[in-house]
Amino acid sequence: MTKRMTIPAMDIPVYADVDVLVAGGGPAGVGAALAAARNGASVLLIEQRGYLGGMATVAQVPAWCPYTDGKKPVIRGIGLEILNEMKSRMEPEFQAIWGDKLNWVPIDAEVLKKLLDDKMMEAGVNILYHTFVGNVIHGNGIVEAAIIHNKTGTQAVKAKIFVDASSDADLAYHAGGQFAKGGDEGELQPGTMCFVMSNLDRLKYMEYVKEHGPSLKAAINEAKAKGTLRVARDWAGISWVNDHTAGFNFGHVFGIDGSKAEDLTRGAIEGRDLVRHIVEWLKQTIPGFANGFLVLTGEQVGIRETRRIVGDVVVTADDFMQCRTFPDDIARNSYFIDIHMAKPTGGMVVSHLPPGESHGIPYRALLPVGIDNVIVAGRSISTDRATQGSTRVMPNCFAMGEAAGTAAALLAKQGKRSSRGIDIEELQRQLVRQGAWLGEDVNGKFQEAVI
């Protein structure tokens, strides 16, 4: 039985009273904070690290997943704005290769950190770094304040509307929300400790790729058979920032629940150990990597899934496969279902939509059952497990965040505290005006909004 203690009642200061509090500074939180501020709301963005970007910067995920459905961009608005401005700030050799591309674009984490700082300052977003939400004050389905912790101490933040962009739905969890997690037996996708290497020779590597392919599949399988490489999957994601620096999404750490500090600790230790092993194998085996230098690993192991809220609607695999459209769509998704094996001996689950096809993400999937002034954005929205394997990626999180932040600002402006009190057509019209793409029917319906 777990021992427990009682904390005496605390009289804590109110740090801020704002229209919109955004918890989490990953792509969903970035989209939410910028959209809310640009729509006239007073915004406080809480982030537990000292910079924004989420998995792109915290975990060193090396590339953006596709922004397009194979024919056109489906992620537009703030997400596309961030992508294009990041590319414009990178080195000329990078721009020559990636300037007009929207799929699998490599991420320069340091460029992205500075870009996101600049965007927040321009929009008038108040940021509080090195801070996390540890609890909430709530009752009758309304969150009155978030309890935050940092070096200053314990404080409260009051808001009209709360946007939970914490990836793990931490705010909704503390408010008593309902959740699903992982598969039928609680299994979760593994984590990956991404890393960056420098002093590489891209041109020599590309000569090797011409003959053997870009995923290192043959070399990995040969090494696994010999017992010289201990990875579960015969694939390596490599994204080149320049001719001598690349980011790697390579290897898995199993049995990690990213909503538990103990698991994140084990994931960090095992992940760094695995990276060292992989780096030595790359240097000894792959042309262009012999003189490579490990620059850094992620601050934490990259997490693919934890909690999913139970929302007013659950987006299902059938919705995905049927490319279903909802009357309250606030984003579109075309990324394939991508569920990594939960055990080293398992297999991947992958399912693609045809080029040019996508499905809608309804506003109701962002609303946790039983909580009335919290909007959830990011990989913890209300879906089944298969669909979460698709909607979880960073471009989608930008789009969901922009919708959540826009809705929060519209509600606050109207003096409403119920997330369910939004005028859906007004929200959709404003999203289209901001450059979002909600499907041909919805965008056509509100075409006057962008004229």
JSON list of C-alpha atoms in Angstrom, two decimals, residues 201-213 287:
[
{"chain": "A", "resi": 201, "resn": "ASP", "atom": "CA", "xyz": [30.15, 13.61, -44.95]},
{"chain": "A", "resi": 202, "resn": "ARG", "atom": "CA", "xyz": [26.73, 13.84, -46.60]},
{"chain": "A", "resi": 203, "resn": "LEU", "atom": "CA", "xyz": [28.06, 13.49, -50.14]},
{"chain": "A", "resi": 204, "resn": "LYS", "atom": "CA", "xyz": [29.85, 10.24, -49.32]},
{"chain": "A", "resi": 205, "resn": "TYR", "atom": "CA", "xyz": [26.73, 8.99, -47.55]},
{"chain": "A", "resi": 206, "resn": "MET", "atom": "CA", "xyz": [24.54, 9.87, -50.54]},
{"chain": "A", "resi": 207, "resn": "GLU", "atom": "CA", "xyz": [26.75, 7.75, -52.80]},
{"chain": "A", "resi": 208, "resn": "TYR", "atom": "CA", "xyz": [26.12, 4.85, -50.45]},
{"chain": "A", "resi": 209, "resn": "VAL", "atom": "CA", "xyz": [22.36, 5.56, -50.45]},
{"chain": "A", "resi": 210, "resn": "LYS", "atom": "CA", "xyz": [22.19, 5.38, -54.24]},
{"chain": "A", "resi": 211, "resn": "GLU", "atom": "CA", "xyz": [23.12, 1.73, -54.03]},
{"chain": "A", "resi": 212, "resn": "HIS", "atom": "CA", "xyz": [21.62, 0.64, -50.71]},
{"chain": "A", "resi": 213, "resn": "GLY", "atom": "CA", "xyz": [18.64, 2.95, -50.08]},
{"chain": "A", "resi": 287, "resn": "PRO", "atom": "CA", "xyz": [30.23, 5.51, -45.32]}
]
